[in-house]
Backbone as JSON Lines, residues from 0, in Angstrom:
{"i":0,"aa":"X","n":[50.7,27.84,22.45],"ca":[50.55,26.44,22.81],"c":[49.89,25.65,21.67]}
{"i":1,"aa":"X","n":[48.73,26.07,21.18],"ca":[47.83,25.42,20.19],"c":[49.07,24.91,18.69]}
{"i":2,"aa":"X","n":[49.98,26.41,17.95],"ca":[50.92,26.44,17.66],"c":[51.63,25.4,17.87]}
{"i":3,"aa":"X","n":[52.31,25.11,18.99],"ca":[53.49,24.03,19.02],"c":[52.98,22.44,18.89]}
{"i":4,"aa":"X","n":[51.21,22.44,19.28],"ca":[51.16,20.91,19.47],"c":[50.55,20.41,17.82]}
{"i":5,"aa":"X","n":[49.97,21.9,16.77],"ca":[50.08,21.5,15.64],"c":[51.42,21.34,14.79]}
{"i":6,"aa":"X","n":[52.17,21.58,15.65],"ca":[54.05,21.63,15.09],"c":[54.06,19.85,15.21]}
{"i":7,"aa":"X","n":[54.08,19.69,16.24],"ca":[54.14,18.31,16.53],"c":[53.73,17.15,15.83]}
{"i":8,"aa":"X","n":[52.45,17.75,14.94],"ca":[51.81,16.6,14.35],"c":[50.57,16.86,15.47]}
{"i":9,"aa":"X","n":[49.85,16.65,16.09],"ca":[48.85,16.87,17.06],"c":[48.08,17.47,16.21]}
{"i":10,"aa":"X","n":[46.57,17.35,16.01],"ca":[45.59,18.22,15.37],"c":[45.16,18.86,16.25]}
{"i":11,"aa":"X","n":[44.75,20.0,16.46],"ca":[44.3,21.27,17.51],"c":[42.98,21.13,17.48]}
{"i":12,"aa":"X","n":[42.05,21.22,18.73],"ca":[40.6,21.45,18.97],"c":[40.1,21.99,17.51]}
{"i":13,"aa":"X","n":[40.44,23.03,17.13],"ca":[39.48,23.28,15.92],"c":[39.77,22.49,14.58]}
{"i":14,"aa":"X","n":[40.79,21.64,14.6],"ca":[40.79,20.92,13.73],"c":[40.17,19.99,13.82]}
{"i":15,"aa":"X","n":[39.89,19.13,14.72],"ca":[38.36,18.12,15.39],"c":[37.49,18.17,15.04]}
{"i":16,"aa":"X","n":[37.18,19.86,15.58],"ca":[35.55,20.45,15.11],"c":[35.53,19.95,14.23]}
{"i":17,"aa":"X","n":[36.45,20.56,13.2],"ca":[35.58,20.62,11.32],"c":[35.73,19.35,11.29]}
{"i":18,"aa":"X","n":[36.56,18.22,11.15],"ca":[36.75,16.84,11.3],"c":[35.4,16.09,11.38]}
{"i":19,"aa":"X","n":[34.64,16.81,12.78],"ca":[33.25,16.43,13.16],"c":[32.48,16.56,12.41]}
{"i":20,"aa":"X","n":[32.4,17.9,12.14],"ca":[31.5,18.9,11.46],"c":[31.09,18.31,10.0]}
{"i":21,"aa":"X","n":[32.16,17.66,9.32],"ca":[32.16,17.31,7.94],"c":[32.02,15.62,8.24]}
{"i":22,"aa":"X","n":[32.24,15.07,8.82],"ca":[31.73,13.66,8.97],"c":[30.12,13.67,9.29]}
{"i":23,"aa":"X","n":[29.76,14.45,10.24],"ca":[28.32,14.88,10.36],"c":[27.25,15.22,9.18]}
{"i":24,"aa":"X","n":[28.04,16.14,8.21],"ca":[27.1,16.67,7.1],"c":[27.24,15.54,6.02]}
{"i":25,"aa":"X","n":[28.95,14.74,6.03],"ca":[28.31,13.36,5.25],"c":[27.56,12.27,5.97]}
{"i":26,"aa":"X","n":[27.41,12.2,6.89],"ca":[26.1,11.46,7.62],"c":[24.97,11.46,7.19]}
{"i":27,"aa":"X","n":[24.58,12.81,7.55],"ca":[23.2,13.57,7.17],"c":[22.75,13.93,5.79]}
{"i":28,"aa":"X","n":[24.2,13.75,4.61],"ca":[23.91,13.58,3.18],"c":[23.28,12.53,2.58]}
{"i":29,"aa":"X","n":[24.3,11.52,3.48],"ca":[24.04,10.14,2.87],"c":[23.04,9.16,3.46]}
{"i":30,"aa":"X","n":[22.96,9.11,4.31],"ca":[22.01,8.23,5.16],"c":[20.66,8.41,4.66]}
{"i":31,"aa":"X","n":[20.25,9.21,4.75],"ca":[18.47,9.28,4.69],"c":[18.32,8.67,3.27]}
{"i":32,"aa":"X","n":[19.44,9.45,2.66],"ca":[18.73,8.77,1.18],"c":[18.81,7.59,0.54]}
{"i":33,"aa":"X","n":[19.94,7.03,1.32],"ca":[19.73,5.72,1.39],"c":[18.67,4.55,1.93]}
{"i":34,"aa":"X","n":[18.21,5.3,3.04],"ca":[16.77,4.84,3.72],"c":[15.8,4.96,2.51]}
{"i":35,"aa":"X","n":[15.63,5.98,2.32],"ca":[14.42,6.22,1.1],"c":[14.49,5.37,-0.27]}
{"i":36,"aa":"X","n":[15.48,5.23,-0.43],"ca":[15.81,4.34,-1.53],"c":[15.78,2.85,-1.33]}
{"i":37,"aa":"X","n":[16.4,2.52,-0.46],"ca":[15.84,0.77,-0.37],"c":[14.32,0.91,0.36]}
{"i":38,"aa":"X","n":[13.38,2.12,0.94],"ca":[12.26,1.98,0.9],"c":[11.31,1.45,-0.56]}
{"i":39,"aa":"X","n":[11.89,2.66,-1.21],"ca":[10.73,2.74,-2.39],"c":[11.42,1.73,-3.15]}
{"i":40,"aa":"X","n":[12.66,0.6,-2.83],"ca":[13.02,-0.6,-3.95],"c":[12.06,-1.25,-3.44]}
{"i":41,"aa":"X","n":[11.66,-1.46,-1.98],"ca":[11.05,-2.56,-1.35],"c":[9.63,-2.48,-1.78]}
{"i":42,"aa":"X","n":[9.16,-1.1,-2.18],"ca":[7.85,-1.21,-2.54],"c":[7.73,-1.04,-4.15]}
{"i":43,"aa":"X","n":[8.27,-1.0,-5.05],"ca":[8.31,-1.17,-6.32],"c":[8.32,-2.86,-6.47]}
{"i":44,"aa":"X","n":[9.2,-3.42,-5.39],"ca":[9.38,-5.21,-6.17],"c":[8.29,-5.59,-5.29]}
{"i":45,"aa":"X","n":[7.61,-5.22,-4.38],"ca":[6.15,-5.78,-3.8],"c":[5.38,-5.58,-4.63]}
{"i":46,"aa":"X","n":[4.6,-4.06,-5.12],"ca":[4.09,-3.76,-6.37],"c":[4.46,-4.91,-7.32]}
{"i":47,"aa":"X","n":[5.26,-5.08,-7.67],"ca":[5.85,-5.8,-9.35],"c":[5.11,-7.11,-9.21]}
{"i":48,"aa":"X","n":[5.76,-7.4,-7.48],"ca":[4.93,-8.8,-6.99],"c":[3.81,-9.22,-7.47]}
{"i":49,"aa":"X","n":[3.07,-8.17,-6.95],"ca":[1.61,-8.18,-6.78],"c":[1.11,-8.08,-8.42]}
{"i":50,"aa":"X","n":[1.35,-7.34,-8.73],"ca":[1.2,-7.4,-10.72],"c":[1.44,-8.72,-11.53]}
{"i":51,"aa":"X","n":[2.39,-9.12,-10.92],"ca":[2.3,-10.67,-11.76],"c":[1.49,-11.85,-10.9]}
{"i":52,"aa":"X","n":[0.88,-11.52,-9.63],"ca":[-0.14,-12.34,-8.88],"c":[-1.76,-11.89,-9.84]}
{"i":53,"aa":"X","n":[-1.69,-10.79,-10.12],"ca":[-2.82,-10.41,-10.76],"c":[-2.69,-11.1,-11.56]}
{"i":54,"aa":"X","n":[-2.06,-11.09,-12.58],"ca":[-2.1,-11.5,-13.88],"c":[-2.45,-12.92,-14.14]}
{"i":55,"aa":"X","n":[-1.4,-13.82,-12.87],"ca":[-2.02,-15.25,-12.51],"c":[-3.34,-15.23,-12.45]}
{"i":56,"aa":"X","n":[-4.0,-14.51,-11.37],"ca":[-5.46,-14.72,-10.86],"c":[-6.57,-14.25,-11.86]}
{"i":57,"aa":"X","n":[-6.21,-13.75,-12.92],"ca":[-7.26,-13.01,-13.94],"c":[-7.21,-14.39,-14.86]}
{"i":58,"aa":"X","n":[-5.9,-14.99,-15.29],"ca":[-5.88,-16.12,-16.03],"c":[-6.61,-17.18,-15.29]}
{"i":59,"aa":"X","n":[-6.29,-17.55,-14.27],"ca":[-7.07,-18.74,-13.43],"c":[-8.88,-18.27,-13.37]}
{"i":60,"aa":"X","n":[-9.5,-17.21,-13.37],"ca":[-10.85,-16.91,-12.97],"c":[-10.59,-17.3,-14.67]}
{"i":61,"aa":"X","n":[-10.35,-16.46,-15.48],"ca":[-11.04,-16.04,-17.14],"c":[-11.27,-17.68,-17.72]}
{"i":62,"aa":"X","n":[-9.68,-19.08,-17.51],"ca":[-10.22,-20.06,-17.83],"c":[-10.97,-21.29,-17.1]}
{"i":63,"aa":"X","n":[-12.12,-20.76,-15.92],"ca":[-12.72,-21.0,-15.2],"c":[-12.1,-22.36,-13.92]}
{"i":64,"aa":"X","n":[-10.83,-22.11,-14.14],"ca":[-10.1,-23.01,-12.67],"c":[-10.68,-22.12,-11.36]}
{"i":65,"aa":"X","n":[-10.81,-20.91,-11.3],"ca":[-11.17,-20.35,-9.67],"c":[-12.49,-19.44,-10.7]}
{"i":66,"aa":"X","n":[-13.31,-19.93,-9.2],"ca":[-14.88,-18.91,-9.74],"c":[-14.2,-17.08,-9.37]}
{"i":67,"aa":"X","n":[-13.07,-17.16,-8.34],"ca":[-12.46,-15.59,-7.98],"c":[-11.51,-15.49,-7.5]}
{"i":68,"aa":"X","n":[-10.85,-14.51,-8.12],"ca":[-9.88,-14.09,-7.27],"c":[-9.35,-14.32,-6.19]}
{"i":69,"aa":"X","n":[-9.93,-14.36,-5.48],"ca":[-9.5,-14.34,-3.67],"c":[-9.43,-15.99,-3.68]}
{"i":70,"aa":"X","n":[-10.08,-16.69,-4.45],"ca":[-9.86,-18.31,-4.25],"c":[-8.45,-18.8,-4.83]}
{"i":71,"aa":"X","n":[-7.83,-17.91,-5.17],"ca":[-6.61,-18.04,-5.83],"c":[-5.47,-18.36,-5.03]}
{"i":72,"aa":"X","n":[-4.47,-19.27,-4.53],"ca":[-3.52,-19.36,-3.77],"c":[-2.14,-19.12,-3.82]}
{"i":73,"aa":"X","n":[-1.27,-19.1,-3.07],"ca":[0.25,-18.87,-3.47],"c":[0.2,-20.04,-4.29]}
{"i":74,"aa":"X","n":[-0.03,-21.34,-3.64],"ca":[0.79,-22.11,-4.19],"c":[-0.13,-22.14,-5.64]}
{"i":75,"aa":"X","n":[-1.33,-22.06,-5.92],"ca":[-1.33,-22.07,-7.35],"c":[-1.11,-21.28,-8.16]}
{"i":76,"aa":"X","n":[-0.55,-19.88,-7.96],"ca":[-0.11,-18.99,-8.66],"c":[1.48,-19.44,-9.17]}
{"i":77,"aa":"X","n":[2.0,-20.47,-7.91],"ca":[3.24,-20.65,-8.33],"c":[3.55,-21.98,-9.37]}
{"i":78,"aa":"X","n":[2.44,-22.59,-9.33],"ca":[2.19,-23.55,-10.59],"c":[2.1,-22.95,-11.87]}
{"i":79,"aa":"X","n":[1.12,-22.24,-11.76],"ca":[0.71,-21.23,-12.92],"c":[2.27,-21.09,-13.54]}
{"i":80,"aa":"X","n":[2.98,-20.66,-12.37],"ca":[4.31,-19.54,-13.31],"c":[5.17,-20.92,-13.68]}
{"i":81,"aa":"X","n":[5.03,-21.92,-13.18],"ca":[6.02,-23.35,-13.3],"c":[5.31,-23.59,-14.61]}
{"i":82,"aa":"X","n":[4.02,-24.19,-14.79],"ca":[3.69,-24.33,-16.21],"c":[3.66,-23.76,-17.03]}
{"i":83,"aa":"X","n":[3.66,-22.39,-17.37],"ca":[4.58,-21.4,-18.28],"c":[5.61,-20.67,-18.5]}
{"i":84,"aa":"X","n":[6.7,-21.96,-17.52],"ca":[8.07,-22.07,-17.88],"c":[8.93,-20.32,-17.29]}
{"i":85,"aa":"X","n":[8.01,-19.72,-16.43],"ca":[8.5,-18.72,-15.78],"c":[8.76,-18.75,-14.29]}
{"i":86,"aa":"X","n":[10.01,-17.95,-14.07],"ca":[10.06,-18.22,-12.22],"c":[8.84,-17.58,-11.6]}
{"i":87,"aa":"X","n":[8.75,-18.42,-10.3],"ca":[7.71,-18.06,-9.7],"c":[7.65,-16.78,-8.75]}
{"i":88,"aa":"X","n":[6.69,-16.05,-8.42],"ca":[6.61,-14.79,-8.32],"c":[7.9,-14.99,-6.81]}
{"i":89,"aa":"X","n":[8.75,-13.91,-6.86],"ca":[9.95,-13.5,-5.9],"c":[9.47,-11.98,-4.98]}
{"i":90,"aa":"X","n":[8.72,-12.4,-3.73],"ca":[8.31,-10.91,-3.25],"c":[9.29,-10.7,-2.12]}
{"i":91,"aa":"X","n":[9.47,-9.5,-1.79],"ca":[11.04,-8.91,-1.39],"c":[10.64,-9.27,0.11]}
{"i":92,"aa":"X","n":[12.09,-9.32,0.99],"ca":[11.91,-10.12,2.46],"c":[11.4,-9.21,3.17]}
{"i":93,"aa":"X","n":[10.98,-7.7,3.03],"ca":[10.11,-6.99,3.98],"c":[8.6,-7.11,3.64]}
{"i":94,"aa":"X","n":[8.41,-8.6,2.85],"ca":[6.68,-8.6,2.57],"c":[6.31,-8.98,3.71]}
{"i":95,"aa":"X","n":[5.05,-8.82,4.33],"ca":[4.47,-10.48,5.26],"c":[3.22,-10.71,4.49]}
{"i":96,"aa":"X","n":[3.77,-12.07,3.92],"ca":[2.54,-12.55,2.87],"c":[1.7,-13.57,3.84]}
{"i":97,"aa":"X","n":[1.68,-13.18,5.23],"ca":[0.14,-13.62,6.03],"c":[-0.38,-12.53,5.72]}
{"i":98,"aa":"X","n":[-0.68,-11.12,5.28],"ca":[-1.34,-10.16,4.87],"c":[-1.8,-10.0,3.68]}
{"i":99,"aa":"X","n":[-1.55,-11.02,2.9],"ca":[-1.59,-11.26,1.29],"c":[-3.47,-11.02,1.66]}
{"i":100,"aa":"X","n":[-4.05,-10.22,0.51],"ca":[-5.17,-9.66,0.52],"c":[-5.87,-9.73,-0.98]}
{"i":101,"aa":"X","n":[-6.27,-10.57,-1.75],"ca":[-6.93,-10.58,-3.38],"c":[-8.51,-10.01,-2.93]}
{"i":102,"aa":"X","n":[-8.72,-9.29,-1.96],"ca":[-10.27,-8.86,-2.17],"c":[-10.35,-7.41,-2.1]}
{"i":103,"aa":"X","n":[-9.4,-6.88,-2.42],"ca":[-9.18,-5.2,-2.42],"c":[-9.22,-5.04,-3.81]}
{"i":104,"aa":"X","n":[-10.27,-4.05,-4.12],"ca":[-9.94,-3.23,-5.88],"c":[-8.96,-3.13,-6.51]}
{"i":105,"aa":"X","n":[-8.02,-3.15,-6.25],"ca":[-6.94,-2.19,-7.01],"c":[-6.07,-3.94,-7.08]}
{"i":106,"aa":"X","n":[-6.38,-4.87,-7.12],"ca":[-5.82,-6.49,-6.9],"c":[-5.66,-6.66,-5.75]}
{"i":107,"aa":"X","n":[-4.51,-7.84,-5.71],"ca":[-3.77,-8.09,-4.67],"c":[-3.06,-7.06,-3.58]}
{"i":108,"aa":"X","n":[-3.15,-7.09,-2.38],"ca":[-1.75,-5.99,-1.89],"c":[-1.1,-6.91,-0.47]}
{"i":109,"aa":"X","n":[-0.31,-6.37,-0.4],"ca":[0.8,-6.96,0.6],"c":[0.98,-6.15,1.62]}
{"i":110,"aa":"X","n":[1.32,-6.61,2.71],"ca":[2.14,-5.34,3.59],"c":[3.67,-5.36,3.95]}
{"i":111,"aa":"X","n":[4.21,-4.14,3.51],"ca":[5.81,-4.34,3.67],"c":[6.51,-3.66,4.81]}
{"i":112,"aa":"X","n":[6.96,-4.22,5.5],"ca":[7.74,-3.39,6.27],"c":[8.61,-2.33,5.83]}
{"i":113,"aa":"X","n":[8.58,-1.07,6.39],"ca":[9.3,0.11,6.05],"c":[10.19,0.91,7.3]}
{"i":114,"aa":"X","n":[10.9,1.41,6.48],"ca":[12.05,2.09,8.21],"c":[10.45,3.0,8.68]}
{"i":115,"aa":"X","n":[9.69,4.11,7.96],"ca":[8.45,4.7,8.6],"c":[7.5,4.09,9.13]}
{"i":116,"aa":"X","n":[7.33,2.59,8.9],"ca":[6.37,1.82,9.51],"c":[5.49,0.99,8.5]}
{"i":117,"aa":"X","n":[4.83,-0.15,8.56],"ca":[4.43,-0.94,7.39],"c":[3.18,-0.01,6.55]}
{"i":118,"aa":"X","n":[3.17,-0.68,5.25],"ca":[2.29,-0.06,4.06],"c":[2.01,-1.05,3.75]}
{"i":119,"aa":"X","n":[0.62,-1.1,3.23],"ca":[-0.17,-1.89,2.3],"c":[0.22,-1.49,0.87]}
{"i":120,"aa":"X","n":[0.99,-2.72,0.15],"ca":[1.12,-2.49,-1.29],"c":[0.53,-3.23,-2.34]}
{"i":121,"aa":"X","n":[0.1,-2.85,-3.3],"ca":[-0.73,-3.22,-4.25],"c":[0.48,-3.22,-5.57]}
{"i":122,"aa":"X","n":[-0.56,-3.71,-7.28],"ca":[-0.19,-3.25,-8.09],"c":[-0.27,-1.44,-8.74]}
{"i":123,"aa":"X","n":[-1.1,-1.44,-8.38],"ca":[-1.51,-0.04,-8.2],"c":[-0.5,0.85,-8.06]}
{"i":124,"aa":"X","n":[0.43,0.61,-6.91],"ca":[1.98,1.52,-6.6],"c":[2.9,1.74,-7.47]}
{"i":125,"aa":"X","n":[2.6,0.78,-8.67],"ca":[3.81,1.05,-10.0],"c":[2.6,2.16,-10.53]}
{"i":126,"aa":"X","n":[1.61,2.19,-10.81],"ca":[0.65,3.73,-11.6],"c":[1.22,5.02,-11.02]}
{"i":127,"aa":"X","n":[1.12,5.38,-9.75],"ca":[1.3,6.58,-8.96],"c":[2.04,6.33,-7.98]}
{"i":128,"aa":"X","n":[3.68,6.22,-8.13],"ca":[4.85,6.11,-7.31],"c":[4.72,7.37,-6.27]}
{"i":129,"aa":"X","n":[4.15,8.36,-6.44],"ca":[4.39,9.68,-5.39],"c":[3.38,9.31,-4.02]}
{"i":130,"aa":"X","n":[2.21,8.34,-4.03],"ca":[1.69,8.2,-3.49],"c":[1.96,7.75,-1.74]}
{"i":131,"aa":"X","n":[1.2,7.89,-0.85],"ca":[2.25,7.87,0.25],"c":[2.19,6.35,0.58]}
C-alpha cells in the first residue's frame, strides 16, 4: 500500500517524518542565533550610545558648562553633537532612556530590552563583551 501511494506521487508517513524532522533541526539551527545576535547588536549600539554621551559630558564638566555629569541632559548632549557638526547620539529602539542613569561609575548606562529580559548598559560593555 505505502508502495502504490508513493507511485502516485503521494509522500508516505515516513517521508513527513524526515520532512519534519529537518525543518525542525533548521528551526533550532537558526533561530536562537539569530536571537543572540540582534541581542548583543542591541547592546553594542546602546554601549556605543552611551560612549559618545560620555564623551559629551566629560567635555561639558572639563569646560565648566555643567559642575557634573549627571547635570548633563539629552537635550544638551544633542547640541553638543549639533555644534560640532556631528549627528546626534542614535540609541537603538530597545533603549528606555527614562532609565538614562550619568551617576553610575563606569558613565552613563541605559536599560535595553532583551528577548532574556532588560540589562543595564553602559560604556563599559564595548571593554568586556562576554560579560552577562
Amino acid at each position: 500500500m505505502a508502495r502504490r501511494d508513493a507511485i502516485h506521487g503521494r509522500p508516505t508517513p515516513i517521508v513527513l517524518l524526515l520532512l519534519l524532522a529537518i525543518a525542525a533541526m533548521g528551526y533550532h539551527a537558526v533561530v536562537p542565533d539569530y536571537f543572540r545576535s540582534r541581542d548583543a547588536i542591541r547592546v553594542e549600539l546602546a554601549a556605543r550610545a552611551a560612549q559618545r554621551w560620555d564623551a559629551a559630558a566629560r567635555d561639558y564638566v572639563s569646560r565648566g558648562w555643567r559642575d557634573s555629569v549627571t547635570n548633563v541632559t539629552p537635550d544638551a548632549v544633542d547640541d553638543y553633537y549639533l555644534r560640532i557638526h556631528e549627528p546626534p547620539i542614535q540609541w537603538p529602539d530597545a533603549a528606555d532612556l527614562s532609565t538614562l542613569d550619568a551617576s553610575d561609575t563606569n558613565g552613563v548606562s541605559v536599560v535595553v530590552s532583551l528577548r532574556g529580559g532588560p540589562r543595564r548598559v553602559s560604556a563599559a560593555d564595548l571593554v568586556r563583551p562576554d560579560a552577562p
